[in-house]
Short mmCIF file of C-alpha atoms in Angstrom, two decimals:
data_model
loop_
_atom_site.label_atom_id
_atom_site.label_comp_id
_atom_site.label_asym_id
_atom_site.label_seq_id
_atom_site.Cartn_x
_atom_site.Cartn_y
_atom_site.Cartn_z
CA MET K 27 -177.14 -160.78 120.56
CA TYR K 28 -175.41 -157.47 121.46
CA GLU K 29 -176.86 -154.41 120.32
CA SER K 30 -176.02 -152.85 117.30
CA GLU K 31 -174.21 -149.83 118.67
CA THR K 32 -171.95 -152.33 120.46
CA LEU K 33 -169.77 -152.29 116.88
CA VAL K 34 -167.13 -150.17 117.29
CA SER K 35 -167.40 -146.50 115.02
CA GLU K 36 -165.05 -146.87 111.96
CA ALA K 37 -165.20 -142.89 112.59
CA ASP K 38 -162.87 -143.40 115.72
CA PRO K 39 -158.73 -143.02 114.64
CA LYS K 40 -157.82 -145.99 117.17
CA HIS K 41 -159.59 -147.89 115.47
CA LEU K 42 -159.24 -147.06 111.79
CA PRO K 43 -156.86 -149.28 109.69
CA LEU K 44 -153.25 -147.70 109.07
CA ALA K 45 -153.10 -145.57 105.87
CA ARG K 46 -151.52 -147.72 102.98
CA ASP K 47 -148.48 -144.42 103.01
CA GLN K 48 -147.81 -145.31 106.42
CA ARG K 49 -147.19 -149.26 105.95
CA ALA K 50 -143.67 -150.51 106.12
CA VAL K 51 -141.97 -150.75 103.31
CA TYR K 52 -139.41 -154.23 102.14
CA PRO K 53 -136.75 -153.43 99.97
CA SER K 54 -135.91 -157.72 100.35
CA LEU K 55 -139.48 -158.13 98.62
CA LYS K 56 -138.80 -155.87 95.60
CA GLY K 57 -138.51 -157.47 92.81
CA LYS K 58 -139.34 -160.86 94.12
CA ARG K 59 -141.56 -163.48 91.83
CA VAL K 60 -144.70 -163.56 94.00
CA LEU K 61 -147.90 -166.13 93.53
CA ILE K 62 -150.60 -165.90 94.99
CA THR K 63 -154.06 -168.20 94.67
CA GLY K 64 -157.65 -166.52 94.85
CA GLY K 65 -156.20 -162.93 94.77
CA GLY K 66 -158.55 -161.48 93.31
CA SER K 67 -161.08 -160.47 95.80
CA GLY K 68 -161.37 -160.03 99.45
CA ILE K 69 -158.08 -160.97 101.47
CA GLY K 70 -156.74 -162.76 97.99
CA ALA K 71 -156.95 -158.75 96.45
CA GLY K 72 -155.48 -156.56 99.88
CA ILE K 73 -152.35 -159.24 99.48
CA VAL K 74 -152.04 -158.42 96.07
CA GLU K 75 -152.10 -154.89 96.33
CA GLY K 76 -149.56 -155.13 99.22
CA PHE K 77 -146.98 -157.12 97.26
CA VAL K 78 -147.72 -154.70 94.08
CA ARG K 79 -147.09 -152.07 96.53
CA GLN K 80 -143.71 -153.37 97.39
CA GLY K 81 -142.96 -153.29 93.81
CA ALA K 82 -142.95 -157.19 93.19
CA ASP K 83 -143.24 -159.58 90.49
CA VAL K 84 -146.61 -160.52 91.10
CA THR K 85 -149.09 -162.67 89.83
CA PHE K 86 -152.20 -164.11 91.14
CA PHE K 87 -154.48 -167.08 89.91
CA ASP K 88 -158.53 -166.42 90.11
CA ILE K 89 -161.90 -168.06 88.78
CA ALA K 90 -163.70 -164.27 89.31
CA GLU K 91 -163.10 -162.53 86.22
CA ALA K 92 -165.25 -159.56 87.07
CA ASP K 93 -163.65 -159.16 90.38
CA SER K 94 -159.78 -160.20 88.88
CA GLN K 95 -160.13 -156.84 86.19
CA GLU K 96 -161.03 -154.38 88.57
CA LEU K 97 -158.42 -155.38 90.39
CA LEU K 98 -155.68 -155.14 87.23
CA ASP K 99 -157.77 -152.25 86.48
CA SER K 100 -157.29 -150.43 89.96
CA LEU K 101 -153.27 -151.30 89.95
CA LYS K 102 -152.95 -150.48 86.22
CA ASP K 103 -150.20 -147.35 86.88
CA ALA K 104 -148.53 -149.36 89.85
CA GLU K 105 -144.99 -149.27 89.15
CA LYS K 106 -144.98 -153.08 88.01
CA ALA K 107 -148.76 -154.26 87.21
CA PRO K 108 -149.59 -157.93 88.51
CA VAL K 109 -150.48 -160.68 86.36
CA PHE K 110 -153.90 -162.50 86.17
CA LYS K 111 -154.39 -166.16 85.14
CA ARG K 112 -157.91 -167.92 85.70
CA VAL K 113 -156.93 -170.91 86.89
CA ASP K 114 -159.48 -173.56 88.36
CA LEU K 115 -157.43 -174.71 91.24
CA THR K 116 -159.94 -178.04 92.07
CA ASP K 117 -157.65 -179.27 88.42
CA ILE K 118 -154.73 -179.10 89.60
CA LYS K 119 -153.29 -180.44 85.79
CA ALA K 120 -154.23 -176.92 85.16
CA VAL K 121 -152.33 -175.55 88.43
CA GLN K 122 -149.72 -177.29 87.72
CA GLY K 123 -149.27 -176.48 84.37
CA THR K 124 -149.94 -172.91 84.56
CA ILE K 125 -147.21 -172.44 87.09
CA GLN K 126 -144.89 -174.42 84.72
CA GLY K 127 -145.54 -172.11 81.82
CA LEU K 128 -145.02 -168.91 84.43
CA ILE K 129 -141.88 -170.26 85.54
CA ASP K 130 -140.34 -171.25 82.01
CA GLU K 131 -141.85 -167.78 80.84
CA ASN K 132 -140.06 -165.41 83.61
CA GLY K 133 -138.31 -167.77 86.05
CA ALA K 134 -139.08 -169.89 89.32
CA PHE K 135 -140.88 -168.13 92.32
CA ASP K 136 -139.93 -166.38 95.58
CA VAL K 137 -142.35 -166.66 97.58
CA LEU K 138 -146.16 -168.62 97.14
CA ILE K 139 -149.10 -167.21 99.27
CA ASN K 140 -151.72 -170.54 99.52
CA ASN K 141 -154.59 -167.74 100.35
CA ALA K 142 -157.40 -169.47 97.89
CA ALA K 143 -160.65 -171.38 100.06
CA ASN K 144 -164.04 -171.36 99.83
CA ASP K 145 -165.98 -171.38 103.32
CA ASP K 146 -169.68 -172.32 102.58
CA ARG K 147 -172.04 -173.41 105.39
CA HIS K 148 -173.31 -177.10 105.67
CA THR K 149 -174.55 -178.94 108.78
CA ILE K 150 -172.94 -182.73 109.28
CA GLU K 151 -176.12 -184.45 107.92
CA GLN K 152 -175.92 -182.56 104.15
CA VAL K 153 -172.29 -183.48 103.37
CA THR K 154 -172.45 -186.83 100.55
CA GLU K 155 -168.69 -188.15 99.72
CA GLU K 156 -168.82 -185.93 96.40
CA TYR K 157 -169.44 -182.53 98.63
CA TRP K 158 -166.60 -183.97 100.96
CA ASP K 159 -164.10 -184.31 97.68
CA ASN K 160 -164.82 -180.83 96.51
CA ARG K 161 -164.61 -179.50 100.03
CA ILE K 162 -161.44 -180.94 100.26
CA SER K 163 -160.37 -180.50 97.02
CA VAL K 164 -161.18 -176.35 97.39
CA ASN K 165 -159.77 -175.38 100.24
CA LEU K 166 -156.16 -178.17 101.13
CA LYS K 167 -155.55 -179.61 98.33
CA HIS K 168 -154.42 -177.08 95.72
CA LEU K 169 -152.02 -175.90 98.49
CA PHE K 170 -149.80 -179.45 98.58
CA PHE K 171 -149.51 -179.44 95.32
CA ALA K 172 -148.87 -175.38 94.02
CA ALA K 173 -146.24 -175.87 97.29
CA GLN K 174 -144.99 -178.75 95.09
CA SER K 175 -144.78 -177.32 91.20
CA VAL K 176 -142.88 -173.78 92.79
CA ILE K 177 -140.10 -175.87 95.30
CA PRO K 178 -137.64 -177.38 92.93
CA GLY K 179 -137.20 -173.30 91.27
CA MET K 180 -137.20 -172.86 94.78
CA LYS K 181 -134.03 -175.14 95.75
CA ALA K 182 -132.34 -174.02 92.92
CA LYS K 183 -132.40 -170.01 93.74
CA GLY K 184 -131.26 -171.29 96.87
CA GLY K 185 -134.19 -170.32 98.89
CA GLY K 186 -138.10 -168.68 99.25
CA VAL K 187 -141.39 -168.72 101.30
CA ILE K 188 -144.97 -170.10 101.20
CA VAL K 189 -146.63 -168.66 103.30
CA ASN K 190 -150.22 -170.59 103.69
CA LEU K 191 -153.58 -169.53 105.09
CA GLY K 192 -155.29 -171.04 108.04
CA SER K 193 -158.62 -169.85 110.01
CA ILE K 194 -159.20 -168.75 112.61
CA SER K 195 -162.74 -171.17 112.80
CA TRP K 196 -161.29 -174.21 113.87
CA HIS K 197 -159.56 -172.82 117.03
CA LEU K 198 -163.10 -171.36 117.93
CA ALA K 199 -165.18 -174.44 116.47
CA LEU K 200 -167.53 -172.33 114.51
CA GLU K 201 -171.27 -174.23 113.75
CA GLU K 202 -172.10 -175.38 109.97
CA LEU K 203 -167.90 -175.33 109.01
CA THR K 204 -167.55 -178.72 109.35
CA LEU K 205 -165.72 -179.46 105.88
CA TYR K 206 -163.75 -175.76 105.67
CA GLN K 207 -162.50 -176.61 109.43
CA THR K 208 -161.27 -179.45 109.19
CA ALA K 209 -158.75 -178.28 106.10
CA LYS K 210 -157.65 -174.99 107.41
CA ALA K 211 -156.46 -177.80 110.19
CA ALA K 212 -154.92 -179.86 108.16
CA ILE K 213 -153.03 -176.98 106.48
CA GLU K 214 -151.51 -175.77 109.52
CA GLY K 215 -149.89 -179.60 109.78
CA LEU K 216 -148.94 -179.19 106.43
CA THR K 217 -146.80 -176.23 106.82
CA ARG K 218 -145.15 -177.20 109.89
CA SER K 219 -144.17 -181.06 107.45
CA PHE K 220 -142.81 -178.21 105.03
CA ALA K 221 -140.52 -176.32 107.42
CA ARG K 222 -138.90 -179.67 108.13
CA GLU K 223 -138.86 -180.57 104.66
CA LEU K 224 -137.53 -177.52 102.67
CA GLY K 225 -135.56 -176.33 106.08
CA PRO K 226 -131.91 -177.50 104.93
CA ASP K 227 -133.28 -175.88 101.49
CA ASN K 228 -133.81 -172.31 103.12
CA ILE K 229 -137.58 -173.16 102.26
CA ARG K 230 -139.35 -170.86 104.62
CA SER K 231 -143.03 -172.33 105.99
CA VAL K 232 -145.82 -170.28 108.02
CA CYS K 233 -149.27 -170.00 108.23
CA ILE K 234 -151.58 -167.32 109.15
CA VAL K 235 -154.64 -167.39 110.86
CA PRO K 236 -156.81 -164.82 110.43
CA GLY K 237 -159.78 -163.57 112.44
CA ASN K 238 -162.89 -162.44 111.32
CA VAL K 239 -162.13 -160.74 107.70
CA LYS K 240 -164.84 -157.49 106.74
CA THR K 241 -164.64 -158.78 102.82
CA PRO K 242 -168.04 -158.44 100.77
CA ARG K 243 -167.73 -162.33 101.13
CA GLN K 244 -167.81 -162.48 104.82
CA MET K 245 -170.66 -159.81 105.13
CA LYS K 246 -173.14 -162.07 103.43
CA TRP K 247 -173.15 -163.91 106.83
CA TYR K 248 -174.18 -161.05 109.12
CA THR K 249 -176.30 -159.09 110.38
CA PRO K 250 -175.11 -155.33 112.30
CA GLU K 251 -175.67 -157.97 115.07
CA GLY K 252 -174.05 -160.30 114.41
CA GLU K 253 -171.08 -158.33 113.25
CA ALA K 254 -171.23 -156.67 117.02
CA GLU K 255 -171.04 -159.98 118.70
CA ILE K 256 -167.58 -161.22 116.91
CA VAL K 257 -165.83 -157.73 117.62
CA ASN K 258 -167.34 -157.77 121.09
CA ALA K 259 -165.51 -161.22 121.73
CA GLN K 260 -162.49 -159.56 120.71
CA CYS K 261 -159.48 -157.95 122.61
CA LEU K 262 -159.28 -155.32 120.26
CA LYS K 263 -162.09 -153.30 119.29
CA GLY K 264 -160.55 -152.63 115.57
CA ARG K 265 -162.36 -154.23 112.84
CA LEU K 266 -160.27 -156.83 110.50
CA VAL K 267 -159.24 -155.65 106.76
CA PRO K 268 -157.94 -157.08 104.00
CA ASP K 269 -155.01 -154.90 105.24
CA ASP K 270 -154.25 -156.10 107.78
CA ILE K 271 -153.74 -159.84 106.83
CA ALA K 272 -151.54 -158.23 104.09
CA ALA K 273 -149.18 -156.53 106.53
CA MET K 274 -148.43 -159.68 108.30
CA ALA K 275 -147.91 -161.49 104.57
CA LEU K 276 -145.55 -159.27 103.87
CA PHE K 277 -143.80 -159.38 106.63
CA LEU K 278 -143.38 -163.11 106.38
CA ALA K 279 -142.35 -163.33 103.62
CA SER K 280 -139.31 -160.43 103.54
CA ASP K 281 -135.95 -160.99 104.79
CA ASP K 282 -137.31 -159.31 107.81
CA ALA K 283 -138.26 -163.02 108.83
CA ARG K 284 -135.27 -165.03 107.57
CA LEU K 285 -135.39 -167.16 110.74
CA VAL K 286 -138.95 -167.45 110.76
CA THR K 287 -140.51 -171.08 109.61
CA GLY K 288 -143.01 -173.31 110.95
CA HIS K 289 -145.31 -171.70 113.01
CA GLU K 290 -149.04 -170.23 112.66
CA PHE K 291 -149.06 -165.82 113.49
CA PHE K 292 -152.33 -165.53 114.33
CA VAL K 293 -153.78 -162.14 113.30
CA ASP K 294 -157.60 -161.96 114.85
CA ALA K 295 -157.96 -159.21 116.77
CA GLY K 296 -157.23 -161.01 120.23
CA TRP K 297 -161.02 -163.40 119.32
CA ARG K 298 -162.07 -165.57 121.98
#
């Protein structure tokens, strides 16, 4: 293990996140209908905030009601405040029914951000058939069916964007994440399949592969020494935060990326 003092100082200006008033603005995102899964906390909350700052019409799903309400409160003065829907993403009928209701009420979505996931640790020996099914449901299945629900409206509007969230974990073969990594590897295949199938309808499909992002959930797993070890393994020594992932999502969803599809985009500070 590396010593904790090797962790970069958050006071070092070159390693600090970019101030939000200095971040890019994409006029093409203003007014766009955006659906974000798992938007109540962590990376998802950063993505919600990012699209709200762009003036987008944002709806997010989550089951964490307290976190989601806190996020709503923090954004209540925005030009257009986001809408929160409590949806259990393992209940596909509820997912598709809620999406269809939102479309019937306010029109088709332009952007889907498939963010929700759960990276519970486990060993191979601990996996039962029931746990396998649950982890695939939590980390993979809902991405397909959420996309299936928004695609007809995107086709009718003449285009759209599906942004799937992958993970650096399977690229690094991290320990005790076998099912999570299986699902995240599949997401990259799903992304490419969507890109080929939906390209003729001007629907783009891309995947963001985050590195280790500093969120309250992730910090449960790391000691200061462990966190320092991650930073030392990165080419760039800054600590990733949700805004860094949101910045990539905003670009990929915007018209600036109009011919970008079918690929993965790593935001990992060069973690090797």
